[in-house]
Each structure stands twice: as structure tokens, then as C-alpha cells.
Amino acid sequence: MIEFKSVSKLYPDGTRAVDDFSVVIPSRKTTVFVGSSGCGKTTLLRMINRMVDPTDGVIEIDGDDIAKTEPVHLRRGIGYVMQNSGLLPHRRVIDNVATVLFLNKVPKPQAYARANELLDTVGLDRSLAKRYPGELSGGQQQRVGVARGLAANPNILLMDEPFGAVDPIVRVDLQAETMRLQRELDKTIVFVTHDIDEAFLLGDQVLILEKGAKIAQQGTPEEILANPASDFVANFIGADRGKRRLTVDSKVKPRGDDLVLIDAGGYAAGVISAPDGKLATGTASPKSRSISNKTSQAGDA
Amino acid sequence: MQWVWENFPQIWALTLDHIGLSAPPIVIGFVLSIPLGYWASRSRVARSILLSVFSILYTLPALVLFVTVPVALGLAILDPNNVIVALTIYAMAIMIRSANDAFGSVSADVRESARAVGYSPVQRFFRVELPLAGPVLLAGIRVVSVSTVSLATVGGFIGIPSLGNLFQTGFQIHFFPELWAGIVAVLIVAAVFDLILSGLGRLLIPWNRRRTRRRATRMVAKEVIA
Ligand SMILES: Nc1ncnc2c1ncn2[C@@H]1O[C@H](COP(=O)(O)OP(=O)(O)OP(=O)(O)O)[C@@H](O)[C@H]1O
Ligand SMILES: [Mg+2]
């Protein structure tokens, strides 16, 4: 569990990036910070591994004040994945993945064995191990970044817009992979994005942030969609434009029991099965938001 | 050619003197420029002070330095160390600028991510920033090497033995074989130094693909012209 207690960050140039921020981030769940550019998401994330120190307030991990932990030591126990992968261009893929293990003085053979396993875990072919990062596609580099983040088997994984720079198809793939990893490895993931759809897809808990990391609304995706707390939130999630309000298309008659759903703009948004005219119902639960593993291997090779 | 064979021992001795004068400034200048260049790349104040001081020193004619260094350091006027100190200053004038560019060329993303995975500041310098600055540093030291080898000939004019002696006397007595032997010997020394440096570079910077190497050379070339 990560807890922010009245945390503020004032940068030396006078920017108040975070203003009196308090939140509890539960263990073994995915918490997403979503908000527009400059609202303080990265600053929040970097305070968790002390790349940025708060000017006020306390951050605790499992009840311990992180200000008392030596930053370098703290960072070696927390995975960090960033937008442009941040891989070391002069080290081969396998060495990049094993970086943290080397820093933690794990003997080479064990470190390489573990790094190879991690390539499997993130769905990368082991034949890529000997390449330099510059010789991989953007999607592959992000996977290596995730593998590196997982190397020390950290309980906490921080992800800062990790899929912001890959194309939409690979992105869907990597999102699915992240959900699979979360399920299998049971990590506490703190995920930053400015894409609300990504936030709702991945988050068990979503925090919609305004400037200064002010919390506009906090809750599960279902809660936020059902009850936007303010006009700002409604606007941000697109509810006011009716983007998410779906209606059954009365003109199209597909085969079978399916009906086509359209959004307010008139665009087809999906299908719903309606045997004998009765709409299918279900219960929202994060663990059911799984995507078939079959999709996870394709895409970015 | 006849003259060369007859005087080979003398040419060889002067070549060794020449190497003795030019190799230390290249090495010392490089080693001193690394921390200074790194400092310059991290602090705007340090950068403007270091770069302007060394540009001024660089514009001083070699003979002026050769005469003022012994006075400043209290050395005998014929001490070869004078030449070594003066050449080191010239080497640093080029190399600090190049090291500043080299460290500036390491992407902020990579530095941040090295921090994030838990490199300590010292580890980050030696294992991430220094190796990644390598291609531009290499291009810089190759320029320094050629310029130092050619500048060292000036030692001859103030009575400190170097290959410069050959073209000095050759010039004075209008004896062209000696003049040419001096020029060719200087070129050979410069070429050998360059081969050694590029070989070391290939050994130490294996990830350096053709593209980044060309970019590094271009960066240094731009500066030397500027
Ligand atoms: N090192 C710094 N010095 C001064 N101001 C900073 C620094 N880092 C960030 N800021 C400022 O703090 C605010 C929050 O920045 P932050 O990077 O946390 O935003 P963000 O939500 O991650 O934005 P983005 O979505 O664009 O990545 C911005 O106004 C930014 O300009
Ligand atoms: Mg950010």
C-alpha cells in the first residue's frame, strides 16, 4: 500500500506541481492517474521512488516513510517504465533487462537466466536478446522496458505513459499484456496516462486530476462513468458530448441475435447480443476485464 | 632519399623526442577535459567561463605561450615541460568544448531512466554517461591529436628538440630533403596516433553504429571551422 499524506511539490522556479495531495493506493491493484498535460502526474509518480522529493507532506509505503529510505536503494526495489523506454542504447537487450540485477549484485549467470525468463514473460522472442535497443521496433522496446521494470521482482511497478509513443494497434496489444501481467504477477501498478479510455481499461481505481494534481474524482471506472462528480469530469470523460451514451441502431439488422450500438455522433460503437429482444446483462468487475491471450503475441514483430 | 638513410638515427631520435612532446599533452589534456567538460555541460555558468577562458588561451600564439609558461611556472626556458604545458592548454581548449558537447548529447531520457533503475550518481557517470559520450569524445581527441602533433614542431624554434628541427634547419640552409623528411615524419606520427585512437574507439565503443559516428565527426568538424 502506498499512501500520500498532504503531499505538495513546489519546484524551485515557483511552479506548484502538486498541491496538498492525499490518496491511498491499494496493494495488488492498478491505480491510474489520468489528467491533461502538466497537471502533475509525472511529478506524483516520481515522488514514489524519490526521483522527486516533496516539499511538504509524507509518502509511506506499507506504513514506512520513504523519506527515511536511501533513494538509490529505494529505486532498485521499484520498477519504473517510461514513455520512450529509456533503454540504455549502449547495452544489449539482455543487459538492459538485467541492469537492476547487476546493480543488486546478482551473479551474472543467474541474472541472465532471469532476464531470459523475463523476455518470455513480456512476450519477446529470446533471439532479440543480443540486439541493441536501436535495432528494435518501438513496441518491442516498450516490452523490454517493462521486462526491465520487472527484473528485480518489485512489488511496485510505476508506469509513466508507457504506451504513449506506440501505434494504436500495438498499444492495444501492450495494454492487454499489462492486464495479463497484473493478473499473473499481482503487482501494485501505478499507471499514468492522459488517455481516459486507457485509464478505464486498465484501472481498478482511477484518479482524474486537474492542475496541481487536484483530485477531480476518484473511484472505479464504473463509479466515475455512472456519476461524474463535476462538469470538469463529465467533460473529461466525454459524457457530456454523449460520446459514451450508446443507443441501438434501428436501421441495421445484423444476422443472428446481435444488435448494433451507435454513439451520439452516429458512429458504430459495438454490438450487443439480444436473444428474443432481451438485452444481455453482466456485472462489471476488473478481473473480468481480460482479453484473450491469443492477441498478445501478434502485432509488433 | 640518400640523405634520409644516412641520417636515419638522427631522424629516429627526433621522432622519439617529438612523440615525447606530443603524447603527454594529448593524454593529460583528455583526462583533465573530461571532468571540466562534464561540469560545463551541467552548469551554464561553468560553461560560459570555461569556454571563454580557453578560447582566449587558444588564440595566444604558440611562441607567446612557450615564453610565458616557464616564467609562470618557474621552469628553465629550455625545459621540454614548457612545451608540454603549453600544448596541454591548446589540447584542453579543443577538448573541453568537445567533452561539453559529448555529455550534452546524452539524452535526458536515458539519464533519467538510469536514475530510475537505481544507478548511483558515480555509477551513472562511469557506466552510462561516459560510454554514451564516447563517440563524440573520440572524434574530439582525434582532432586534438593531429593538432598537437603538428603544433609540437614549434618546439624546434625555441631549441627544444622535435621533428620541427628538421624543417627549421632544412629551411635555413635551403636543403629540401631534410625539410621534406621532417614533414613526412610528422605526418606519419599523426597518422599512427590517429590509427591507435580509432582502434581504441572501435574496441571500447562497439555499439557505435556508422550513423552516430558520422554525426559525432560532423559536430567536431563544425566547431573547428567555427
Ligand atoms: N523540474 C521541474 N522544474 C520546474 N517545473 C517543473 C519541473 N518538472 C515539472 N515541472 C512543472 O510541474 C508541472 C507538472 O509537471 P508534470 O511533469 O508532473 O506534469 P504531467 O502531468 O506529467 O504532464 P504530461 O502529461 O505532459 O507528462 C508542470 O507545470 C511542469 O511544467
Ligand atoms: Mg508526464
Coordinates of C-alpha atoms and ligand atoms in Angstrom, one line a residue:
Chain A
M1 CA 0.0 0.0 0.0
I2 CA 1.3 3.4 -0.9
E3 CA -0.1 6.4 0.9
F4 CA 0.2 10.1 0.1
K5 CA -0.4 12.3 3.1
S6 CA -0.9 16.0 2.3
V7 CA 1.9 16.0 -0.2
S8 CA 2.9 19.2 -2.1
K9 CA 5.6 19.9 -4.6
L10 CA 6.9 23.4 -5.3
Y11 CA 9.6 23.4 -7.9
P12 CA 12.4 25.9 -7.4
D13 CA 11.1 28.1 -10.2
G14 CA 7.8 28.6 -8.3
T15 CA 5.7 26.0 -10.2
R16 CA 3.3 24.4 -7.7
A17 CA 3.1 21.0 -9.5
V18 CA 1.3 19.2 -6.7
D19 CA -0.9 20.9 -4.1
D20 CA -1.9 19.1 -0.9
F21 CA -2.4 15.7 -2.4
S22 CA -3.7 12.8 -0.3
V23 CA -4.6 9.3 -1.5
V24 CA -4.3 5.6 -0.6
I25 CA -3.0 3.3 -3.4
P26 CA -4.1 -0.2 -2.6
S27 CA -1.7 -3.2 -3.0
R28 CA -2.0 -5.6 -5.9
K29 CA -4.3 -3.3 -7.8
T30 CA -3.8 -1.0 -10.7
T31 CA -4.3 2.7 -9.9
V32 CA -4.4 5.1 -12.8
F33 CA -3.6 8.8 -12.6
V34 CA -5.2 10.5 -15.6
G35 CA -5.3 14.2 -16.5
S36 CA -4.3 16.6 -19.1
S37 CA -0.7 17.6 -19.8
G38 CA 1.1 19.4 -17.0
C39 CA -1.4 18.5 -14.2
G40 CA 1.4 16.9 -12.2
K41 CA 1.1 13.2 -13.0
T42 CA 4.8 12.5 -13.6
T43 CA 5.7 14.5 -10.5
L44 CA 3.4 12.3 -8.4
L45 CA 4.8 9.2 -9.8
R46 CA 8.4 10.3 -9.4
M47 CA 7.8 11.1 -5.8
I48 CA 7.1 7.4 -5.1
N49 CA 10.7 6.4 -6.0
R50 CA 12.2 9.6 -4.8
M51 CA 13.3 10.9 -8.1
V52 CA 11.5 14.0 -6.9
D53 CA 11.2 14.8 -3.2
P54 CA 8.1 16.5 -2.0
T55 CA 8.4 19.9 -0.4
D56 CA 5.6 19.1 2.1
G57 CA 3.8 16.0 3.4
V58 CA 4.7 12.4 3.8
I59 CA 4.7 9.4 1.4
E60 CA 4.5 6.0 3.0
I61 CA 5.0 2.5 1.5
D62 CA 3.4 -0.1 3.7
G63 CA 3.5 2.3 6.6
D64 CA 7.1 3.4 6.3
D65 CA 8.0 7.0 5.5
I66 CA 10.1 6.7 2.2
A67 CA 12.0 9.9 3.1
K68 CA 13.9 7.7 5.5
T69 CA 15.0 5.3 2.8
E70 CA 18.1 6.0 0.8
P71 CA 16.9 6.9 -2.7
V72 CA 19.2 4.7 -4.7
H73 CA 18.2 1.7 -2.6
L74 CA 14.5 2.5 -2.9
R75 CA 14.7 2.8 -6.7
R76 CA 16.3 -0.6 -7.0
G77 CA 13.2 -2.1 -5.4
I78 CA 10.6 -0.3 -7.5
G79 CA 10.0 -1.0 -11.2
Y80 CA 9.8 2.1 -13.5
V81 CA 8.7 2.1 -17.1
M82 CA 8.7 5.3 -19.1
Q83 CA 7.3 6.6 -22.3
N84 CA 10.4 6.4 -24.5
S85 CA 11.5 3.1 -22.9
G86 CA 14.7 4.9 -21.7
L87 CA 16.7 1.8 -22.5
L88 CA 20.5 2.2 -22.4
P89 CA 21.5 2.4 -26.1
H90 CA 25.0 1.0 -25.4
R91 CA 23.8 -2.1 -23.7
R92 CA 22.3 -5.2 -25.4
V93 CA 18.6 -6.0 -24.7
I94 CA 19.5 -8.8 -22.3
D95 CA 21.9 -6.5 -20.3
N96 CA 19.2 -3.8 -20.2
V97 CA 16.8 -6.2 -18.7
A98 CA 19.4 -7.4 -16.2
T99 CA 20.6 -3.9 -15.3
V100 CA 18.9 -3.8 -11.9
L101 CA 20.0 -7.3 -11.1
F102 CA 23.6 -6.4 -11.8
L103 CA 23.2 -3.3 -9.6
N104 CA 21.9 -5.6 -6.9
K105 CA 25.0 -7.7 -7.3
V106 CA 23.2 -10.8 -8.5
P107 CA 25.8 -13.1 -10.1
K108 CA 25.9 -13.0 -13.9
P109 CA 24.6 -16.5 -14.8
Q110 CA 21.5 -16.1 -12.5
A111 CA 20.9 -12.5 -13.8
Y112 CA 21.0 -13.7 -17.4
A113 CA 18.8 -16.6 -16.7
R114 CA 16.2 -14.4 -15.1
A115 CA 16.5 -11.8 -17.8
N116 CA 15.7 -14.5 -20.4
E117 CA 12.7 -15.6 -18.5
L118 CA 11.5 -12.0 -18.4
L119 CA 11.7 -11.8 -22.1
D120 CA 9.3 -14.7 -22.3
T121 CA 7.1 -13.1 -19.7
V122 CA 6.6 -9.9 -21.7
G123 CA 6.2 -11.9 -24.9
L124 CA 9.5 -11.2 -26.6
D125 CA 11.5 -13.8 -28.6
R126 CA 14.7 -14.7 -26.9
S127 CA 16.5 -14.2 -30.3
L128 CA 16.2 -10.5 -29.7
A129 CA 18.4 -10.7 -26.5
K130 CA 21.6 -9.9 -28.3
R131 CA 20.4 -6.9 -30.2
Y132 CA 21.0 -3.3 -29.2
P133 CA 17.8 -1.3 -28.4
G134 CA 18.2 0.8 -31.5
E135 CA 17.6 -2.4 -33.5
L136 CA 14.1 -3.0 -32.1
S137 CA 10.7 -1.6 -33.0
G138 CA 9.1 0.9 -30.7
G139 CA 6.7 -1.7 -29.4
Q140 CA 9.4 -4.2 -28.8
Q141 CA 11.4 -1.5 -26.9
Q142 CA 8.5 -0.8 -24.6
R143 CA 8.2 -4.6 -23.9
V144 CA 11.9 -4.6 -23.0
G145 CA 11.2 -1.6 -20.8
V146 CA 8.5 -3.5 -19.0
A147 CA 10.8 -6.5 -18.6
R148 CA 13.5 -4.3 -17.1
G149 CA 10.9 -2.8 -14.7
L150 CA 10.0 -6.3 -13.5
A151 CA 13.6 -7.6 -13.2
A152 CA 14.1 -7.2 -9.5
N153 CA 10.7 -8.7 -8.9
P154 CA 9.4 -5.5 -7.3
N155 CA 6.1 -5.3 -5.5
I156 CA 5.5 -1.9 -7.1
L157 CA 5.6 -1.0 -10.8
L158 CA 5.4 2.7 -11.8
M159 CA 4.4 3.3 -15.5
D160 CA 4.6 6.8 -16.9
E161 CA 2.6 6.9 -20.2
P162 CA 4.4 3.7 -21.2
F163 CA 2.4 3.2 -24.4
G164 CA 2.1 6.9 -25.4
A165 CA 4.5 6.6 -28.3
V166 CA 3.4 3.4 -30.0
D167 CA 0.8 3.0 -32.7
P168 CA -2.8 2.2 -31.7
I169 CA -2.7 -1.5 -32.7
V170 CA 0.5 -2.2 -30.7
R171 CA -0.9 -0.1 -27.9
V172 CA -4.0 -2.3 -27.5
D173 CA -1.7 -5.3 -27.5
L174 CA 0.5 -3.9 -24.8
Q175 CA -2.5 -2.9 -22.7
A176 CA -3.8 -6.4 -22.9
E177 CA -0.3 -7.6 -21.9
T178 CA -0.2 -5.3 -18.9
M179 CA -3.5 -6.6 -17.7
R180 CA -2.3 -10.2 -18.1
L181 CA 0.9 -9.4 -16.1
Q182 CA -1.1 -7.7 -13.4
R183 CA -3.3 -10.8 -13.0
E184 CA -0.4 -13.2 -13.1
L185 CA 2.2 -11.3 -11.1
D186 CA -0.1 -9.5 -8.6
K187 CA 1.9 -6.2 -8.7
T188 CA 0.8 -2.9 -7.3
I189 CA 0.8 -0.8 -10.5
V190 CA 0.6 2.9 -10.6
F191 CA -0.1 4.0 -14.1
V192 CA 0.0 7.5 -15.6
T193 CA -1.8 8.4 -18.8
H194 CA -3.7 11.2 -20.4
D195 CA -5.9 8.8 -22.4
I196 CA -9.2 8.3 -20.5
D197 CA -10.0 5.1 -22.4
E198 CA -6.7 3.6 -21.4
A199 CA -7.4 4.7 -17.8
F200 CA -10.8 3.0 -17.7
L201 CA -9.4 -0.1 -19.4
L202 CA -6.5 -0.7 -17.0
G203 CA -7.6 0.9 -13.8
D204 CA -9.1 -0.8 -10.8
Q205 CA -9.0 2.7 -9.3
V206 CA -8.9 5.8 -11.4
L207 CA -8.0 9.3 -10.3
I208 CA -9.0 12.1 -12.6
L209 CA -6.6 15.0 -11.9
E210 CA -6.8 18.7 -12.5
K211 CA -3.9 21.2 -12.5
G212 CA -1.8 21.0 -9.3
A213 CA -2.8 17.3 -9.1
K214 CA -6.1 18.3 -7.5
I215 CA -8.3 15.2 -7.5
A216 CA -11.4 15.9 -9.5
Q217 CA -12.8 12.4 -8.9
Q218 CA -11.6 9.1 -7.6
G219 CA -13.2 5.8 -8.0
T220 CA -13.7 2.7 -10.1
P221 CA -14.3 3.3 -13.8
E222 CA -17.9 2.2 -13.3
E223 CA -18.5 4.7 -10.5
I224 CA -17.0 7.5 -12.5
L225 CA -19.0 6.8 -15.6
A226 CA -22.2 6.4 -13.6
N227 CA -21.7 9.6 -11.6
P228 CA -19.3 12.2 -12.9
A229 CA -18.6 14.4 -9.9
S230 CA -18.4 17.7 -11.8
D231 CA -18.7 19.3 -15.2
F232 CA -14.9 19.0 -15.5
V233 CA -15.1 15.2 -15.1
A234 CA -18.1 14.9 -17.4
N235 CA -16.3 16.9 -20.0
F236 CA -13.0 14.9 -19.5
I237 CA -14.6 11.5 -19.9
G238 CA -16.7 12.7 -22.8
A239 CA -20.0 12.0 -21.1
D240 CA -21.4 15.4 -21.9
R241 CA -20.9 15.0 -25.6
G242 CA -22.8 11.8 -25.3
K243 CA -19.8 10.0 -26.6
R244 CA -20.3 7.2 -24.2
R245 CA -24.1 7.2 -24.3
L246 CA -24.9 4.3 -26.6
T247 CA -28.2 3.6 -28.4
V248 CA -29.3 0.6 -30.5
D249 CA -29.1 1.3 -34.2
S250 CA -32.7 0.9 -35.5
K251 CA -31.8 0.7 -39.2
V252 CA -29.1 -2.0 -39.3
K253 CA -30.4 -5.6 -39.0
P254 CA -27.5 -7.9 -38.4
R255 CA -27.8 -11.6 -38.7
G256 CA -28.5 -13.6 -35.5
D257 CA -29.4 -12.0 -32.2
D258 CA -26.9 -9.2 -32.2
L259 CA -27.9 -5.5 -32.3
V260 CA -25.5 -2.7 -33.4
L261 CA -24.8 0.1 -30.9
I262 CA -24.1 3.6 -32.0
D263 CA -22.8 6.6 -30.1
A264 CA -24.2 10.1 -30.0
G265 CA -22.1 11.1 -33.0
G266 CA -23.8 8.3 -35.0
Y267 CA -20.7 6.2 -35.2
A268 CA -21.0 2.4 -34.7
A269 CA -19.5 1.7 -31.3
G270 CA -20.1 -2.1 -30.8
V271 CA -22.6 -4.8 -30.8
I272 CA -24.8 -6.3 -28.0
S273 CA -26.5 -9.6 -28.1
A274 CA -30.2 -9.6 -27.6
P275 CA -31.7 -13.0 -27.8
D276 CA -35.5 -12.8 -28.2
G277 CA -35.3 -9.0 -27.9
K278 CA -33.9 -9.0 -24.4
L279 CA -30.5 -7.2 -23.9
A280 CA -27.7 -9.2 -22.4
T281 CA -26.6 -8.1 -18.9
G282 CA -23.5 -8.6 -16.9
T283 CA -21.6 -7.3 -13.8
A284 CA -18.6 -5.1 -14.1
S285 CA -15.6 -6.4 -12.3
P286 CA -12.0 -5.6 -13.0
K287 CA -10.9 -9.3 -13.1
S288 CA -13.4 -10.0 -15.9
R289 CA -11.8 -7.3 -18.0
S290 CA -9.4 -9.9 -19.5
I291 CA -8.5 -10.0 -23.1
S292 CA -7.8 -13.3 -24.8
N293 CA -4.1 -14.2 -24.6
K294 CA -4.1 -15.1 -28.2
T295 CA -4.0 -11.4 -29.2
S296 CA -0.9 -10.7 -27.1
Q297 CA 1.7 -12.3 -29.3
A298 CA 0.9 -10.5 -32.6
G299 CA 1.3 -7.0 -33.7
D300 CA 4.7 -5.5 -33.2
A301 CA 7.1 -8.2 -34.5
Chain B
M1 CA 66.4 9.6 -50.0
Q2 CA 70.1 9.2 -49.7
W3 CA 70.1 11.8 -47.0
V4 CA 67.4 10.1 -45.1
W5 CA 69.2 6.8 -44.9
E6 CA 72.4 8.4 -43.8
N7 CA 70.7 10.5 -41.1
F8 CA 68.2 7.9 -40.0
P9 CA 69.5 7.6 -36.4
Q10 CA 69.1 11.4 -36.0
I11 CA 65.6 11.4 -37.6
W12 CA 64.5 8.5 -35.4
A13 CA 65.8 10.3 -32.3
L14 CA 63.9 13.4 -33.2
T15 CA 60.8 11.4 -33.9
L16 CA 61.0 9.9 -30.4
D17 CA 61.5 13.4 -28.9
H18 CA 58.5 14.5 -30.9
I19 CA 56.3 11.7 -29.6
G20 CA 57.6 12.5 -26.1
L21 CA 56.5 16.1 -26.5
S22 CA 53.1 15.5 -28.1
A23 CA 51.7 12.3 -26.5
P24 CA 51.6 13.7 -22.9
P25 CA 49.6 16.8 -23.8
I26 CA 47.1 14.6 -25.7
V27 CA 46.6 12.2 -22.7
I28 CA 46.8 14.8 -20.0
G29 CA 44.5 17.2 -21.9
F30 CA 42.0 14.5 -22.4
V31 CA 41.9 13.4 -18.8
L32 CA 41.6 17.0 -17.5
S33 CA 39.0 17.9 -20.0
I34 CA 36.6 15.1 -19.0
P35 CA 35.6 16.5 -15.6
L36 CA 35.7 20.1 -16.8
G37 CA 33.7 19.3 -19.9
Y38 CA 31.2 17.4 -17.8
W39 CA 30.9 20.3 -15.4
A40 CA 30.4 22.7 -18.3
S41 CA 27.6 20.5 -19.7
R42 CA 25.8 20.6 -16.3
S43 CA 26.2 24.2 -15.4
R44 CA 25.6 27.2 -17.6
V45 CA 27.9 29.4 -15.6
A46 CA 30.7 26.9 -15.6
R47 CA 30.2 26.5 -19.4
S48 CA 30.5 30.2 -20.2
I49 CA 33.5 30.7 -18.0
L50 CA 35.5 27.6 -19.1
L51 CA 34.8 28.0 -22.8
S52 CA 35.7 31.7 -22.9
V53 CA 38.8 31.3 -20.9
F54 CA 40.1 28.5 -23.0
S55 CA 39.1 30.3 -26.3
I56 CA 41.3 33.2 -25.3
L57 CA 44.2 31.0 -24.4
Y58 CA 43.8 29.2 -27.7
T59 CA 44.2 32.5 -29.6
L60 CA 47.6 33.2 -28.0
P61 CA 50.4 32.4 -30.5
A62 CA 52.3 29.3 -29.5
L63 CA 55.6 31.2 -29.1
V64 CA 54.0 33.6 -26.6
L65 CA 52.9 30.6 -24.5
F66 CA 56.3 28.9 -24.8
V67 CA 57.9 32.0 -23.4
T68 CA 55.3 32.8 -20.7
V69 CA 54.8 29.3 -19.3
P70 CA 58.3 29.0 -17.9
V71 CA 58.0 32.4 -16.3
A72 CA 54.6 31.5 -14.8
L73 CA 55.7 28.1 -13.6
G74 CA 59.3 29.0 -12.7
L75 CA 60.8 26.4 -15.1
A76 CA 64.1 26.8 -17.1
I77 CA 63.5 28.2 -20.5
L78 CA 64.8 25.1 -22.3
D79 CA 62.8 22.6 -20.2
P80 CA 60.6 20.5 -22.5
N81 CA 57.9 20.6 -19.9
N82 CA 57.2 24.2 -21.1
V83 CA 56.1 22.8 -24.4
I84 CA 54.1 20.1 -22.8
V85 CA 52.2 22.5 -20.6
A86 CA 51.5 24.9 -23.5
L87 CA 50.4 22.1 -25.7
T88 CA 48.2 20.7 -23.0
I89 CA 46.4 24.1 -22.8
Y90 CA 45.8 24.0 -26.5
A91 CA 44.5 20.4 -26.3
M92 CA 42.2 21.4 -23.5
A93 CA 40.8 24.3 -25.4
I94 CA 39.6 21.9 -28.1
M95 CA 38.8 19.0 -25.8
I96 CA 36.7 20.8 -23.1
R97 CA 34.4 22.1 -25.8
S98 CA 34.1 18.7 -27.3
A99 CA 33.5 17.0 -24.0
N100 CA 30.8 19.6 -23.2
D101 CA 29.1 18.6 -26.5
A102 CA 29.7 14.9 -25.8
F103 CA 28.0 14.9 -22.4
G104 CA 25.3 17.2 -23.7
S105 CA 24.5 14.7 -26.4
V106 CA 23.5 12.0 -23.9
S107 CA 19.7 12.0 -24.0
A108 CA 17.8 13.3 -20.9
D109 CA 15.5 10.2 -21.1
V110 CA 18.4 7.9 -20.8
R111 CA 19.9 9.8 -17.9
E112 CA 16.5 9.9 -16.1
S113 CA 15.9 6.2 -16.7
A114 CA 19.4 5.3 -15.4
R115 CA 18.5 7.2 -12.2
A116 CA 15.1 5.5 -12.1
V117 CA 16.6 1.9 -12.2
G118 CA 18.9 2.8 -9.3
Y119 CA 22.3 3.8 -10.6
S120 CA 24.1 6.0 -8.0
P121 CA 25.5 9.3 -9.4
V122 CA 29.0 7.8 -9.7
Q123 CA 27.8 4.6 -11.4
R124 CA 25.7 6.6 -13.7
F125 CA 28.7 8.7 -14.8
F126 CA 31.0 5.8 -15.5
R127 CA 28.6 3.3 -16.8
V128 CA 26.1 5.4 -18.7
E129 CA 27.1 9.0 -19.4
L130 CA 30.8 8.4 -20.2
P131 CA 30.3 5.5 -22.6
L132 CA 27.5 7.3 -24.3
A133 CA 29.6 10.4 -24.7
G134 CA 32.3 8.1 -26.2
P135 CA 31.7 8.7 -29.9
V136 CA 31.9 12.5 -29.6
L137 CA 34.8 12.3 -27.2
L138 CA 36.6 10.1 -29.7
A139 CA 36.0 12.5 -32.5
G140 CA 37.3 15.3 -30.3
I141 CA 40.5 13.6 -29.2
R142 CA 41.4 12.7 -32.8
V143 CA 41.3 16.4 -33.7
V144 CA 43.4 17.2 -30.6
S145 CA 45.9 14.5 -31.6
V146 CA 46.5 15.8 -35.1
S147 CA 46.7 19.4 -33.9
T148 CA 49.1 18.6 -31.1
V149 CA 51.4 16.6 -33.2
S150 CA 51.7 19.4 -35.7
L151 CA 52.0 22.2 -33.0
A152 CA 54.8 20.3 -31.3
T153 CA 57.1 21.1 -34.2
V154 CA 57.2 24.7 -32.9
G155 CA 59.3 23.4 -30.1
G156 CA 62.2 23.3 -32.6
F157 CA 62.1 27.1 -32.8
I158 CA 62.8 27.6 -29.2
G159 CA 65.6 25.0 -29.0
I160 CA 63.6 22.0 -27.7
P161 CA 64.3 19.0 -29.9
S162 CA 61.4 17.8 -32.1
L163 CA 60.8 17.0 -35.7
G164 CA 60.4 20.7 -36.2
N165 CA 64.3 20.9 -36.0
L166 CA 64.4 19.2 -39.4
F167 CA 62.3 21.7 -41.2
Q168 CA 63.8 24.5 -39.4
T169 CA 67.4 23.7 -40.4
G170 CA 66.2 22.4 -43.8
F171 CA 64.6 25.8 -44.4
Q172 CA 67.5 27.8 -43.2
I173 CA 70.1 26.1 -45.3
H174 CA 67.7 25.6 -48.3
F175 CA 68.2 21.8 -48.0
F176 CA 65.0 20.3 -49.2
P177 CA 65.5 16.6 -48.4
E178 CA 65.8 17.5 -44.7
L179 CA 62.7 19.7 -44.9
W180 CA 60.7 17.0 -46.6
A181 CA 61.9 14.3 -44.3
G182 CA 60.6 16.4 -41.4
I183 CA 57.2 17.0 -42.9
V184 CA 56.7 13.3 -43.8
A185 CA 57.8 12.2 -40.4
V186 CA 55.3 14.5 -38.7
L187 CA 52.5 13.2 -41.0
I188 CA 53.5 9.6 -40.2
V189 CA 53.4 10.3 -36.4
A190 CA 50.0 11.9 -36.7
A191 CA 48.6 9.1 -38.8
V192 CA 49.9 6.4 -36.4
F193 CA 48.4 8.3 -33.4
D194 CA 45.1 8.5 -35.3
L195 CA 45.1 4.8 -36.1
I196 CA 45.7 4.0 -32.4
L197 CA 42.9 6.2 -31.3
S198 CA 40.3 5.0 -33.8
G199 CA 41.4 1.4 -33.0
L200 CA 40.8 2.1 -29.3
G201 CA 37.5 3.6 -30.2
R202 CA 36.3 0.6 -32.1
L203 CA 37.3 -1.6 -29.2
L204 CA 35.7 0.5 -26.5
I205 CA 32.6 1.7 -28.3
P206 CA 31.3 -1.4 -30.1
W207 CA 27.6 -0.3 -30.2
N208 CA 28.6 2.8 -32.1
R209 CA 27.0 2.3 -35.5
R210 CA 28.1 4.2 -38.5
R211 CA 25.3 6.8 -38.2
T212 CA 26.2 8.1 -34.7
R213 CA 29.9 8.1 -35.6
R214 CA 29.3 10.3 -38.6
R215 CA 27.2 12.6 -36.5
A216 CA 29.9 12.9 -33.9
T217 CA 32.6 13.8 -36.5
R218 CA 30.3 16.4 -38.0
M219 CA 29.8 18.0 -34.6
V220 CA 33.5 18.4 -34.1
A221 CA 34.2 19.5 -37.6
K222 CA 31.6 22.3 -37.3
E223 CA 33.4 23.6 -34.2
V224 CA 36.9 23.5 -35.6
I225 CA 35.7 25.6 -38.5
A226 CA 33.8 28.0 -36.3
Ligands
LIG1 N1 12.0 20.0 -12.9 C1 11.0 20.9 -13.0 N2 11.2 22.2 -12.7 C2 10.2 23.1 -12.7 N3 8.9 22.8 -13.1 C3 8.6 21.5 -13.4 C4 9.7 20.5 -13.3 N4 9.1 19.3 -13.7 C5 7.8 19.6 -13.9 N5 7.5 20.9 -13.8 C6 6.2 21.6 -13.9 O1 5.3 21.0 -13.0 C7 4.0 20.8 -13.6 C8 3.6 19.4 -13.6 O2 4.6 18.6 -14.4 P1 4.4 17.1 -14.6 O3 5.6 16.7 -15.5 O4 4.3 16.4 -13.3 O5 3.1 17.0 -15.5 P2 2.4 15.8 -16.2 O6 1.0 15.7 -15.7 O7 3.3 14.6 -16.1 O8 2.4 16.3 -17.7 P3 2.5 15.4 -19.1 O9 1.2 14.8 -19.3 O10 2.7 16.5 -20.1 O11 3.6 14.5 -18.9 C9 4.1 21.4 -15.0 O12 3.6 22.7 -14.9 C10 5.6 21.4 -15.3 O13 6.0 22.5 -16.1
MG2 MG 4.3 13.4 -17.5

